[in-house]
Coordinates of C-alpha atoms (C1' of nucleotides) in Angstrom, one line a residue:
Chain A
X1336 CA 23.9 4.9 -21.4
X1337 CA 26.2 4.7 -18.2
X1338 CA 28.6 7.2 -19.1
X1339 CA 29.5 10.0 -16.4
X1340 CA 30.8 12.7 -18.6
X1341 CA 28.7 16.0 -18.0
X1342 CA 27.9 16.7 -21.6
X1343 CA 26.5 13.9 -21.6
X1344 CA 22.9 14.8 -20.0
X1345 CA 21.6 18.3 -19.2
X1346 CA 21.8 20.3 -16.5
X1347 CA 18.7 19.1 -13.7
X1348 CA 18.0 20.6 -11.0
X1349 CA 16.3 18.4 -7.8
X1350 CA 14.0 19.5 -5.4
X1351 CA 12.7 18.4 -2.4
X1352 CA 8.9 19.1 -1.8
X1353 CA 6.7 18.3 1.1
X1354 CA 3.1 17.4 1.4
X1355 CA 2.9 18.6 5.0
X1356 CA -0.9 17.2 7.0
X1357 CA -2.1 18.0 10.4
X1358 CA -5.9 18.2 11.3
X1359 CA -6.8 21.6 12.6
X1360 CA -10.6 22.4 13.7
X1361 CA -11.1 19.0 12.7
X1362 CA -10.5 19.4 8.7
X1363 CA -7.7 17.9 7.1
X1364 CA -5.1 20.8 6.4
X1365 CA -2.0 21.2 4.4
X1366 CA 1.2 24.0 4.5
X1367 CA 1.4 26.3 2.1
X1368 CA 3.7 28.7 0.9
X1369 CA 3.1 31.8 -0.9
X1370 CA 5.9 32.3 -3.7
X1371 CA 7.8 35.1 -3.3
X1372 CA 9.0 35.1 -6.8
X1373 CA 8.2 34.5 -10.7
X1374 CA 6.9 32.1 -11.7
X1375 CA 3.4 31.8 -10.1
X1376 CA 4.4 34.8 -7.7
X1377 CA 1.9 35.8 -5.5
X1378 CA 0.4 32.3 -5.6
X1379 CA 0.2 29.5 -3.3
X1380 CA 2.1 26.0 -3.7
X1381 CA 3.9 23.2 -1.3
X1382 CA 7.1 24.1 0.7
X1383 CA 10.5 23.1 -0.8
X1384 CA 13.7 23.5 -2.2
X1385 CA 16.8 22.5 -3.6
X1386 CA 18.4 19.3 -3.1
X1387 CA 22.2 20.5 -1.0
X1388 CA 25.1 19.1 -1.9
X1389 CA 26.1 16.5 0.5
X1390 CA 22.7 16.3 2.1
X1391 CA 20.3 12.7 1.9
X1392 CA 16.9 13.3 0.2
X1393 CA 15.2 12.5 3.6
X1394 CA 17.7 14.4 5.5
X1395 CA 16.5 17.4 2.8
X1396 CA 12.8 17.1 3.4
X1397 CA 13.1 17.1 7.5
X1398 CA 16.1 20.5 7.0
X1399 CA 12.6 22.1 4.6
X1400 CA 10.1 21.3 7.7
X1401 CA 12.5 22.5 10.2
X1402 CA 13.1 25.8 8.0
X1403 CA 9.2 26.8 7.4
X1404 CA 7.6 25.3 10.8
X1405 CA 10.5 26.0 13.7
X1406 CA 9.8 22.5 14.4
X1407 CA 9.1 19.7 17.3
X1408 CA 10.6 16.9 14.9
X1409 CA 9.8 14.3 17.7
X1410 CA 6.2 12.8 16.8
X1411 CA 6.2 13.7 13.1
X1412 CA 5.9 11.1 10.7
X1413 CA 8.1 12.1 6.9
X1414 CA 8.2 9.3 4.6
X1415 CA 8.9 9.7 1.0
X1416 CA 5.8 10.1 -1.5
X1417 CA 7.3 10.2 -5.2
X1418 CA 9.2 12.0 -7.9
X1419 CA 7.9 14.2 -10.0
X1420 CA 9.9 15.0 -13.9
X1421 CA 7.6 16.0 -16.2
X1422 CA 9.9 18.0 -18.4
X1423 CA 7.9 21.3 -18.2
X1424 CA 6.7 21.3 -15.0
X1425 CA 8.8 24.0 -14.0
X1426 CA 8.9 26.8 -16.5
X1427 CA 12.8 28.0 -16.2
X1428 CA 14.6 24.6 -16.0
X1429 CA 14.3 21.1 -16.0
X1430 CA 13.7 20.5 -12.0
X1431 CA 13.4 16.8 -10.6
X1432 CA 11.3 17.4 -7.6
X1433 CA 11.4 14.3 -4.5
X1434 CA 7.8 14.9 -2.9
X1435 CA 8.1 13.5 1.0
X1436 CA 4.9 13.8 2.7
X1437 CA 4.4 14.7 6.4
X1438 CA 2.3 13.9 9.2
X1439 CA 1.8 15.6 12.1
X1440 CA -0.3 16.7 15.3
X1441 CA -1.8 20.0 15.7
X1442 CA 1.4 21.8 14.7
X1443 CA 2.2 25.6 15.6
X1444 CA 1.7 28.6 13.7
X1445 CA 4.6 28.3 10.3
X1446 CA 6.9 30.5 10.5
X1447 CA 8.0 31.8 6.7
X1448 CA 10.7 30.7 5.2
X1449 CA 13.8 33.0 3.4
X1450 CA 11.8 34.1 0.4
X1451 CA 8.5 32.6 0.9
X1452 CA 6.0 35.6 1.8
X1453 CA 3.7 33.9 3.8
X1454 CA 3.0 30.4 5.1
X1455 CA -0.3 29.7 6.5
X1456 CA -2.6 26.2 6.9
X1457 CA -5.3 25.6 3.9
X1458 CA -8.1 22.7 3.9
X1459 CA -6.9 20.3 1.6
X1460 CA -10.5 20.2 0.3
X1461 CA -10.0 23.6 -1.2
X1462 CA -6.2 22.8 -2.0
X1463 CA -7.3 20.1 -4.5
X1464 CA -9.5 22.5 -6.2
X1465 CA -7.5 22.9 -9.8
X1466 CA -5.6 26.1 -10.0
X1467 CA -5.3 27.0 -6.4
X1468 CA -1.8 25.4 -6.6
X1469 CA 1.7 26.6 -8.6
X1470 CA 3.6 23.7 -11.0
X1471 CA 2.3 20.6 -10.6
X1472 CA 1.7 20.9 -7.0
X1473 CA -2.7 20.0 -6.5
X1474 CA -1.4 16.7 -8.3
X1475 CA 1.5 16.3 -5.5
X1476 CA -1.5 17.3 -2.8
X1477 CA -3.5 14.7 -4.4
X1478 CA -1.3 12.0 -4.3
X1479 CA -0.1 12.7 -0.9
X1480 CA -3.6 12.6 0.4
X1481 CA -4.4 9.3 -1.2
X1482 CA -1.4 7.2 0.5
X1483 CA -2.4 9.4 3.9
X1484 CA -5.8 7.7 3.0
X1485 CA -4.9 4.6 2.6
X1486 CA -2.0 4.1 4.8
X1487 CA -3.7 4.3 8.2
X1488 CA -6.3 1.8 7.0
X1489 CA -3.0 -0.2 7.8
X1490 CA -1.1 1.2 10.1
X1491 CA -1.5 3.1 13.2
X1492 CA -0.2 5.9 11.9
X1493 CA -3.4 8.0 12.4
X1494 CA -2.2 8.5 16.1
X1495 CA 0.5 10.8 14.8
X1496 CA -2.6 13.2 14.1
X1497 CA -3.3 12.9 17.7
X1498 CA -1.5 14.7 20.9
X1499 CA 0.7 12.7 23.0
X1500 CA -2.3 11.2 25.0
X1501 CA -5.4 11.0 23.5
X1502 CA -8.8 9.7 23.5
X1503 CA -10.1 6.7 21.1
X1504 CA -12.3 9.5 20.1
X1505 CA -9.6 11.6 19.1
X1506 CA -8.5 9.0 17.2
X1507 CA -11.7 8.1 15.8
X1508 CA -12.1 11.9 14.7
X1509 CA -8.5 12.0 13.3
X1510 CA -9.9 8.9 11.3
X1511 CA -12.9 11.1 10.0
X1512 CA -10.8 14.0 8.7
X1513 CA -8.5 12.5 6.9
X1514 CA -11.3 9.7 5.2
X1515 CA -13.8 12.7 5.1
X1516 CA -16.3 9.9 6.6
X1517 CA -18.5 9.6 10.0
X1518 CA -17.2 6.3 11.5
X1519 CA -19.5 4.6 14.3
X1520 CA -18.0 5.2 17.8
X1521 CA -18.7 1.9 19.0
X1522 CA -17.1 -0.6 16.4
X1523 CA -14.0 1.8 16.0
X1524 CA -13.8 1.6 19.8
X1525 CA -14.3 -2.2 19.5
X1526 CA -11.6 -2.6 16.8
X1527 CA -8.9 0.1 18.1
X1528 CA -9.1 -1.1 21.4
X1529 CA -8.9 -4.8 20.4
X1530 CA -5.8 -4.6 18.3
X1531 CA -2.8 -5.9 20.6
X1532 CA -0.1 -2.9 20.7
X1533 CA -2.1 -0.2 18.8
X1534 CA -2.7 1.1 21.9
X1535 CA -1.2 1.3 25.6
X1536 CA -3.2 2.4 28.1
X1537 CA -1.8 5.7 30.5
X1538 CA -4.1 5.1 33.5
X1539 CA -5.9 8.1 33.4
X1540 CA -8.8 9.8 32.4
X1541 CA -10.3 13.1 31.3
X1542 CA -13.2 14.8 32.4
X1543 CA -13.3 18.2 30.7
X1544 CA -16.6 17.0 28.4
X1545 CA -19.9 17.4 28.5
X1546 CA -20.0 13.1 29.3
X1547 CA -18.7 10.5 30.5
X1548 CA -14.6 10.6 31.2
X1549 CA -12.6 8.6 28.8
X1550 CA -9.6 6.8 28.7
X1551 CA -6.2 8.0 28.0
X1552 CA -3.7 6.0 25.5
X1553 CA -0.6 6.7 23.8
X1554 CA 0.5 4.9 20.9
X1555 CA 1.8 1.3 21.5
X1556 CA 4.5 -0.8 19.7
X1557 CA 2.0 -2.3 16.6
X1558 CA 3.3 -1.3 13.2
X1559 CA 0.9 -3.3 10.8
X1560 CA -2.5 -3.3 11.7
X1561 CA -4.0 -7.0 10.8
X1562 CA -6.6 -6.9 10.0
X1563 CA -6.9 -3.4 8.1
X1564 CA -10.0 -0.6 9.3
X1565 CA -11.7 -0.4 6.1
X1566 CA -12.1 3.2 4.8
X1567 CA -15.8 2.1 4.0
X1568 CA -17.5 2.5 7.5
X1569 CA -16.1 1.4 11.0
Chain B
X161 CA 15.7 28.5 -0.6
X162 CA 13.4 28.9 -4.8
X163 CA 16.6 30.4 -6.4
X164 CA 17.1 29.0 -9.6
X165 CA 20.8 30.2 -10.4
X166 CA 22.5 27.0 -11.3
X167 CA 25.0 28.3 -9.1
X168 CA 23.4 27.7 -5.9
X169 CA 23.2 23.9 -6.5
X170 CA 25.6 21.3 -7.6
X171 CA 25.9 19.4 -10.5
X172 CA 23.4 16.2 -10.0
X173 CA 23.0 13.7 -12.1
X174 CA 19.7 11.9 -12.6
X175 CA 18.9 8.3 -13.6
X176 CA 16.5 6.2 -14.1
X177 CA 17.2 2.3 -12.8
X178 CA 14.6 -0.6 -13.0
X179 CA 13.8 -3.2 -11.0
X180 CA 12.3 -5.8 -13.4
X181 CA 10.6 -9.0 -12.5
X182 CA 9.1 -11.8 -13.7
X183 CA 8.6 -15.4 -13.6
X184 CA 10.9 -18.2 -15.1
X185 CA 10.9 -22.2 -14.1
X186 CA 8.5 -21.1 -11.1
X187 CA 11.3 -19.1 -9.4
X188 CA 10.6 -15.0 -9.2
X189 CA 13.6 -13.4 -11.5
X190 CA 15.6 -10.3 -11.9
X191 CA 16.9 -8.7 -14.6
X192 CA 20.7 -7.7 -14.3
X193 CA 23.0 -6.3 -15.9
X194 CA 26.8 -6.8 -16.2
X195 CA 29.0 -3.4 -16.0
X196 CA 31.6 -2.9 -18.5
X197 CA 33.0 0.1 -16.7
X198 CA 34.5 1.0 -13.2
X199 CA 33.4 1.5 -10.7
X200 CA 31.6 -2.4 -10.1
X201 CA 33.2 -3.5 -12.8
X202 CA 32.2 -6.9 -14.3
X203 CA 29.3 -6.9 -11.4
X204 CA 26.1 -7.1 -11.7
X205 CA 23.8 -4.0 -11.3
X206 CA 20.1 -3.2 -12.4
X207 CA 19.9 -1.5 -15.6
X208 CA 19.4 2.0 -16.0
X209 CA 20.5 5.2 -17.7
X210 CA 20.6 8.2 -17.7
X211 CA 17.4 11.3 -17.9
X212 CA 17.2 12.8 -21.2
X213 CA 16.5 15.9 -21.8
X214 CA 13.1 16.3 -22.7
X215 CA 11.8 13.2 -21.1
X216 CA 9.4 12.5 -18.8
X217 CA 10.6 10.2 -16.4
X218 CA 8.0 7.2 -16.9
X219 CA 8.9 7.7 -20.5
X220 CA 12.6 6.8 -20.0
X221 CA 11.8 3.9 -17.8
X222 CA 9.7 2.3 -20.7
X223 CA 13.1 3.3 -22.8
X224 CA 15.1 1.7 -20.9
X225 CA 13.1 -1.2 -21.0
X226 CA 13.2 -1.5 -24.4
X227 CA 16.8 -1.1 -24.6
X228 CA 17.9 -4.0 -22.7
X229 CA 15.0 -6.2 -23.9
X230 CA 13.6 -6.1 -27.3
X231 CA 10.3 -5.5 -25.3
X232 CA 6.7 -6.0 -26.0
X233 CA 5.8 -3.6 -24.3
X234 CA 2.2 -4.4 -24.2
X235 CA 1.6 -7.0 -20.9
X236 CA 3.9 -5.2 -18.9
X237 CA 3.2 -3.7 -15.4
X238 CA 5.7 -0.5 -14.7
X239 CA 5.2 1.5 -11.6
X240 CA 7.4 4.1 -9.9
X241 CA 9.2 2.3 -6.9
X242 CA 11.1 5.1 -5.0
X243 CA 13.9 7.9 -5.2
X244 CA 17.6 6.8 -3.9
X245 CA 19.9 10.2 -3.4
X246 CA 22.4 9.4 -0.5
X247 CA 25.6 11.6 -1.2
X248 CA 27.9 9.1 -2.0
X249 CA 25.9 6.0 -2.9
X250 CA 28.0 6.7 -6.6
X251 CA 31.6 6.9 -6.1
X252 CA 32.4 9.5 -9.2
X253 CA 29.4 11.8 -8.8
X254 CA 26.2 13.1 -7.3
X255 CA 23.4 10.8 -8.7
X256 CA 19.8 10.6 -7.6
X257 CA 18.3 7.5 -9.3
X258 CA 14.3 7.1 -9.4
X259 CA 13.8 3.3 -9.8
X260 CA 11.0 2.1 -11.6
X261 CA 9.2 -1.7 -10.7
X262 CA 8.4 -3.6 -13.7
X263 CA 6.4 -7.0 -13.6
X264 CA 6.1 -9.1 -16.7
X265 CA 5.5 -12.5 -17.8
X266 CA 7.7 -15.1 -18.8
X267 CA 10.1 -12.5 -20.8
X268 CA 12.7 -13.3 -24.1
X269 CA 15.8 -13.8 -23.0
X270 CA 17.3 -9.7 -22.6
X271 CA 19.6 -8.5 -25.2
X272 CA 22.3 -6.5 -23.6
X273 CA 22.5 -2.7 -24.0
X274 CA 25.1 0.0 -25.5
X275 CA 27.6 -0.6 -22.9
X276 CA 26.4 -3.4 -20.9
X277 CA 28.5 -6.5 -21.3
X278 CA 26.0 -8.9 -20.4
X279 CA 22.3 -9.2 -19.2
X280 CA 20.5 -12.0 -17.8
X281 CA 17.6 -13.1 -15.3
X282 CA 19.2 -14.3 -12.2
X283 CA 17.0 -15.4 -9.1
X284 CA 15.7 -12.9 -6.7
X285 CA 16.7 -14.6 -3.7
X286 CA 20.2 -15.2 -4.8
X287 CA 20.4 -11.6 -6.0
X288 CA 19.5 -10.1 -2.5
X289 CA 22.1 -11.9 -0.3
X290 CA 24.8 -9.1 0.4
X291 CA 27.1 -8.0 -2.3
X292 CA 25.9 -9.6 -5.5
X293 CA 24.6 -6.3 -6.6
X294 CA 26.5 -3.4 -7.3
X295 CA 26.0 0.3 -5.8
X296 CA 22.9 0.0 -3.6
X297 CA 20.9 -1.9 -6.0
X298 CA 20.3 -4.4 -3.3
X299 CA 18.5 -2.3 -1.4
X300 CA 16.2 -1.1 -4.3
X301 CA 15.7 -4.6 -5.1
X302 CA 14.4 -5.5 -1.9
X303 CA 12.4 -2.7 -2.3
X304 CA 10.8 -3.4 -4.9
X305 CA 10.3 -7.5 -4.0
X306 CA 8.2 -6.3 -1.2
X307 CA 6.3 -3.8 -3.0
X308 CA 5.4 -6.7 -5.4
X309 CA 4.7 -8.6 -2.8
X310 CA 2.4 -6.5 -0.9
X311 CA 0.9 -5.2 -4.3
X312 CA -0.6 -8.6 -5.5
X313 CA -2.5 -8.9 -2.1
X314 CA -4.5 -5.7 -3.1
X315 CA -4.3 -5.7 -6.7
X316 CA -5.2 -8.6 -9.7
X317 CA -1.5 -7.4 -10.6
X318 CA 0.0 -11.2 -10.4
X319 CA -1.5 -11.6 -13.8
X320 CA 0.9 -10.0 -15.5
X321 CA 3.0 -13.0 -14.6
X322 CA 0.9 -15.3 -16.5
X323 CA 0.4 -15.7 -20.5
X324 CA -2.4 -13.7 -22.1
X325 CA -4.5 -16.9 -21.2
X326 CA -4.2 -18.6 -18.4
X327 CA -5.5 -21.2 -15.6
X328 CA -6.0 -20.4 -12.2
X329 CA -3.4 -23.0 -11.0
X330 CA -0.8 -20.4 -12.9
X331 CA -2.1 -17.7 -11.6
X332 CA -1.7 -19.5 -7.7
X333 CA 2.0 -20.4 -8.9
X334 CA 2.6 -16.6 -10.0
X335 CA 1.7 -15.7 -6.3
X336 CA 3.3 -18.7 -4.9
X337 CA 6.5 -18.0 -7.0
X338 CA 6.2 -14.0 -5.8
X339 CA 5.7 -15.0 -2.2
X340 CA 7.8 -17.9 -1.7
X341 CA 5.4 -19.5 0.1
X342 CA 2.3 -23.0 -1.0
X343 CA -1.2 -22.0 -1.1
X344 CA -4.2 -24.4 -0.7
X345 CA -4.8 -24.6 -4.5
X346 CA -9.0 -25.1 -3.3
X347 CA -9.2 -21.6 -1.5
X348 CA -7.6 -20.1 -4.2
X349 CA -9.6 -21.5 -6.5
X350 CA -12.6 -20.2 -4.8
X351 CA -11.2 -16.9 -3.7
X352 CA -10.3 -15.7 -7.3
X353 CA -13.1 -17.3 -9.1
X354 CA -15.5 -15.6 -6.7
X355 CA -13.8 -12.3 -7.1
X356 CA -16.1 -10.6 -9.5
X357 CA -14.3 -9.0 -12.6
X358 CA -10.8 -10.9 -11.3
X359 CA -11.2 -13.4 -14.0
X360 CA -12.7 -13.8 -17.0
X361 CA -14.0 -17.3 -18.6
X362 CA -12.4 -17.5 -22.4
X363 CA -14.9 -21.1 -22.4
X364 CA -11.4 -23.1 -23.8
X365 CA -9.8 -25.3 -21.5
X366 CA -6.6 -27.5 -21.3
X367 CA -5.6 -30.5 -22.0
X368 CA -2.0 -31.0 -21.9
X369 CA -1.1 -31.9 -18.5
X370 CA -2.0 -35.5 -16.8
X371 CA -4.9 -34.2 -14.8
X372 CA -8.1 -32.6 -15.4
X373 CA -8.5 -30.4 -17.7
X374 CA -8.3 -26.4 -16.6
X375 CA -10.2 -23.6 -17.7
X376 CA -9.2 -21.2 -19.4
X377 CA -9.3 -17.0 -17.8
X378 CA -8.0 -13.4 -19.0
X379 CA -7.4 -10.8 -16.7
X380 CA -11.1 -8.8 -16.1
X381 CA -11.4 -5.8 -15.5
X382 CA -11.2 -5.4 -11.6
X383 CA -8.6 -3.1 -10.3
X384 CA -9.0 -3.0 -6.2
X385 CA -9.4 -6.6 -4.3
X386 CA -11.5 -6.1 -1.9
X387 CA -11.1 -8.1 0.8
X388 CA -7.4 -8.9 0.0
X389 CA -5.5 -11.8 -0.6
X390 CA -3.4 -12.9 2.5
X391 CA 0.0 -13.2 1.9
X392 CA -0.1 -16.3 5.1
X393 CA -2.1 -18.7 3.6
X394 CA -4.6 -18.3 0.5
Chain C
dA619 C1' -34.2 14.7 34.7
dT620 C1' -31.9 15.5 30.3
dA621 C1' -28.2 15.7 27.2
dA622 C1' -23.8 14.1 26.0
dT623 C1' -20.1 11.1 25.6
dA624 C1' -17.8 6.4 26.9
dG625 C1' -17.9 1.8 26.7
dT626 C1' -20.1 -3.3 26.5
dG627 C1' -23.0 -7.0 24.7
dT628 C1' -25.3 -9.3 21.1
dC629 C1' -27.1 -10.6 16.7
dT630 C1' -26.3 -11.8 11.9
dG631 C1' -24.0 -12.3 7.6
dT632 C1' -19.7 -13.0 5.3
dC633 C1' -15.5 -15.0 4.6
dA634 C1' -11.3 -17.3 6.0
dG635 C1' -8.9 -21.8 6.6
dA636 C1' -9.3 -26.8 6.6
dC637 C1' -10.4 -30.6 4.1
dA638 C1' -13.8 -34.3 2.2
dA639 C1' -15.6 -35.5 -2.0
dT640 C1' -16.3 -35.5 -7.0
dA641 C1' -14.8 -34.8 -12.0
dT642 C1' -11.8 -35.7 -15.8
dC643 C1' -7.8 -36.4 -17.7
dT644 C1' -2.8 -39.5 -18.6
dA645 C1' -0.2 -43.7 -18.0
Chain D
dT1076 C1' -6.6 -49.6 -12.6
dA1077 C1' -3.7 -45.8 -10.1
dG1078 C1' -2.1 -41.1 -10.1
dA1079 C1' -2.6 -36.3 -11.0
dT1080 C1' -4.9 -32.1 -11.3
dA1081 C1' -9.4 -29.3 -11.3
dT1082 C1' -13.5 -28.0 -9.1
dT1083 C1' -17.3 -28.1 -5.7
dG1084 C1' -19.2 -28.5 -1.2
dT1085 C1' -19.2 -28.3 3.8
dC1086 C1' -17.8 -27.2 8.4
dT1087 C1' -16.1 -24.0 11.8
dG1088 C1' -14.3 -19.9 13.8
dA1089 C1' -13.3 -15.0 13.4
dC1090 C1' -14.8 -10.7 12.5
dA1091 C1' -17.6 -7.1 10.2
dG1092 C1' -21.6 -3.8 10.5
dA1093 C1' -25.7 -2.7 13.1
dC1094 C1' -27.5 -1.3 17.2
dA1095 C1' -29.6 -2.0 22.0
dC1096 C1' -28.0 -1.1 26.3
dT1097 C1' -25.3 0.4 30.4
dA1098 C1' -22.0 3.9 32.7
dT1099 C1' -20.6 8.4 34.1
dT1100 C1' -20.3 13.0 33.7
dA1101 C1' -22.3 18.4 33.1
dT1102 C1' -26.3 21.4 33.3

DNA sequence: ATAATAGTGTCTGTCAGACAATATCTA
DNA sequence: TAGATATTGTCTGACAGACACTATTAT
C-alpha cells in the first residue's frame, strides 16, 4: 500500500552503522564502541546512530566517522554495505539500521564519541567470534569483511589500506591481512606492477630495510582491475 | 548519538521497492507500476510498499512480490540491491526505501495491486532513458541492471531466466538478452558445459525448432564461477 | 660473507577467442 | 537438396602459478 498517512505504518527508527577497517600491526582491525547504555551496556558493537532529519544516508555515515575518529576524510574509502530490519534486532524499537562500511589507512587513535565510553581498534578475527558483538552487529562485521574480501580482488581499492606512497610490498601485505593469506612476492609484483593505471610511479625509493630499496607508487587512475587477483594465491 | 527517545528523530517512513526483471520476446523487462495517486500521478514507478510492523524486510519484498504478481514464488532470485534516503527524493515525506533485485523467468502477465492502476513489463532500456520513471526509480533501476549484469558473470544466476528445463542456446540468450550484447554460441557452449556442477544433463532433448536437436539441462548445483564469464565476448 | 628484501626471466598448464568441421534436424 | 541449429575439435595468444636467478642494501 502507497498511502502516506502516519497511522498507517509504525513508528521506525533508522540508523546509520559503520563497518570501519584499517590494518594495524598488520591484522585486519575494525572500530568499536563500547555502549554507554542498556541494552548490551558495557559491551562492545559498531559505531552509529540515528539517521538526522535532512541529512543523506552517506552524508550520515561520513558525519558518524568524523564524530568517533576526528577524521582525515581525504583517502578514506565509505561505500554503502546493506540494511539490516530484522524486527527484533533492537530490543526497544523497531530500528532500520543502513550499514556503510569504511576503508582506511593506518588511522589515529578514536576519539569517543557523546555517550560511547570507549572506542578502541579490535582484530576482526576476534570481532567475528559470536557474542563479542551487541544486536546484530558480528553479522554486519561479517558481511562487511566479505565485500572488503572480495572487492579488492577487483579493484584497487586495497591501496586505501596503504599510506600515501607505498611500496608493492605494502600493498602485497595490505593484500595478506585483509585475505588472511601469504601471497608470493614475485607474481603479485608481476601482476600489480603490470596493470596499466593501478599504479604511478613517484620516482623515489626507500632505504630504511634491512634489503634492497624499493620503489615508491601512489595510486593511479585504474578503477576495475581486468583481470581480477584471485584471492586463491598470487 | 544511541538515544532512543522518538523525540530525537523525525518521523521516517520506510519502504520496500523492487526492481524486478526477467526475460520476455528476448528483450530484458521491468516490472512497473502505474500510480493512482499524486505525486507521479498516472507514471510509472517500481512497486513497493510500505514496512510492516513485524516484518522482516526480505519478508516484505517476497510480499510485495506476491501482491503485484500472483507469484510462484519458487524459481525466483530476490537479493537486497541498495538503501535510497536522500531528504527529499519524496515530495510529502521523509522515506528511506531499501530496494530489493528480483530475477525470474518468463513471468504471468502481473496483476495490479490495491492502489496501483496498472502494471506491466516495459523494456529496460526504454525504462532508463530520463523521466519515464517516477521519484528516483531510475536510478535504482540502473542499479539494479548492472548488479544483474555483473552478477551473472560470477554466478550460474542467468538461469533463473530460463524454464525449469532448458538448452544452453537459452541459457546464452538469457545472458545475451541481460547484456545487450551476441556471444559466440561455440565458446559458450564449451564454457558452461565444461563448468562442473553449472549444468546438469536431464538425457531429453528437443525437437521443435528447424535445427538439431538440443539437450536438455537444469541448473546444478554450483554457486561461484570460477574463472568468470566475460561480459566482452563469451 | 650472510641475511634480507626488491625485482626479472622463464617454464608450463590452462583457458580465452576465433573459427573449421561435423551432426542432426526442417522445409 | 539447402538452411538452420547443436556440438566437437583445433589453433593461437595471454596469463596464471612456480620458482631460479639477479640486484642492492644492512650487519
Amino acid at each position: 500500500m502507497r498511502s502516506y498517512r502516519p497511522s498507517d505504518y509504525p513508528t521506525v527508527g533508522v540508523t546509520v552503522d559503520l563497518v570501519v577497517l584499517t590494518i594495524r600491526s598488520g591484522r585486519l582491525q575494525i572500530l568499536t564502541i563500547r555502549r554507554g547504555e542498556s541494552p548490551f551496556r558495557g559491551r562492545w558493537a559498531l559505531a552509529g546512530g540515528f539517521l538526522r532529519p535532512d541529512e543523506d544516508l552517506h552524508a550520515a555515515a561520513l558525519r558518524e566517522l568524523a564524530e568517533e575518529m576526528a577524521f582525515p576524510v581525504g583517502s578514506v574509502h565509505v561505500e554503502q554495505l546493506g540494511t539490516y530490519g530484522a524486527p527484533r534486532r533492537d530490543p526497544r524499537m523497531r530500528v532500520v539500521s543502513v550499514a556503510y562500511l569504511a576503508l582506511a589507512a593506518d588511522l589515529p587513535e578514536p576519539a569517543a564519541g557523546t555517550d560511547a565510553a570507549e572506542a578502541r581498534f579490535a582484530d576482526v578475527t576476534d570481532m567475528l567470534r559470536p557474542g563479542r558483538l551487541a544486536f546484530d552487529h558480528q553479522r554486519i562485521l561479517a558481511d562487511g569483511v566479505e565485500r572488503a574480501r572480495s572487492k579488492i580482488e577487483y579493484t584497487p581499492l586495497a591501496a586505501v589500506f596503504c599510506p600515501e606512497e607505498f611500496t608493492v610490498a605494502d600493498l602485497r601485505r595490505a593484500y595478506e591481512a585483509v585475505w588472511g593469506t601469504e601471497l608470493d612476492p614475485r607474481n603479485f609484483h608481476r601482476k600489480v606492477t603490470g596493470a596499466e593505471g593501478f599504479l604511478v610511479e613517484t620516482g623515489e625509493i626507500t632505504g630504511r630495510d634491512g634489503g634492497r630499496p624499493a620503489r615508491l607508487y601512489r595510486r593511479g587512475p585504474l578503477e576495475l582491475l581486468m583481470p581480477p587477483l584471485l584471492r586463491a594465491a598470487g
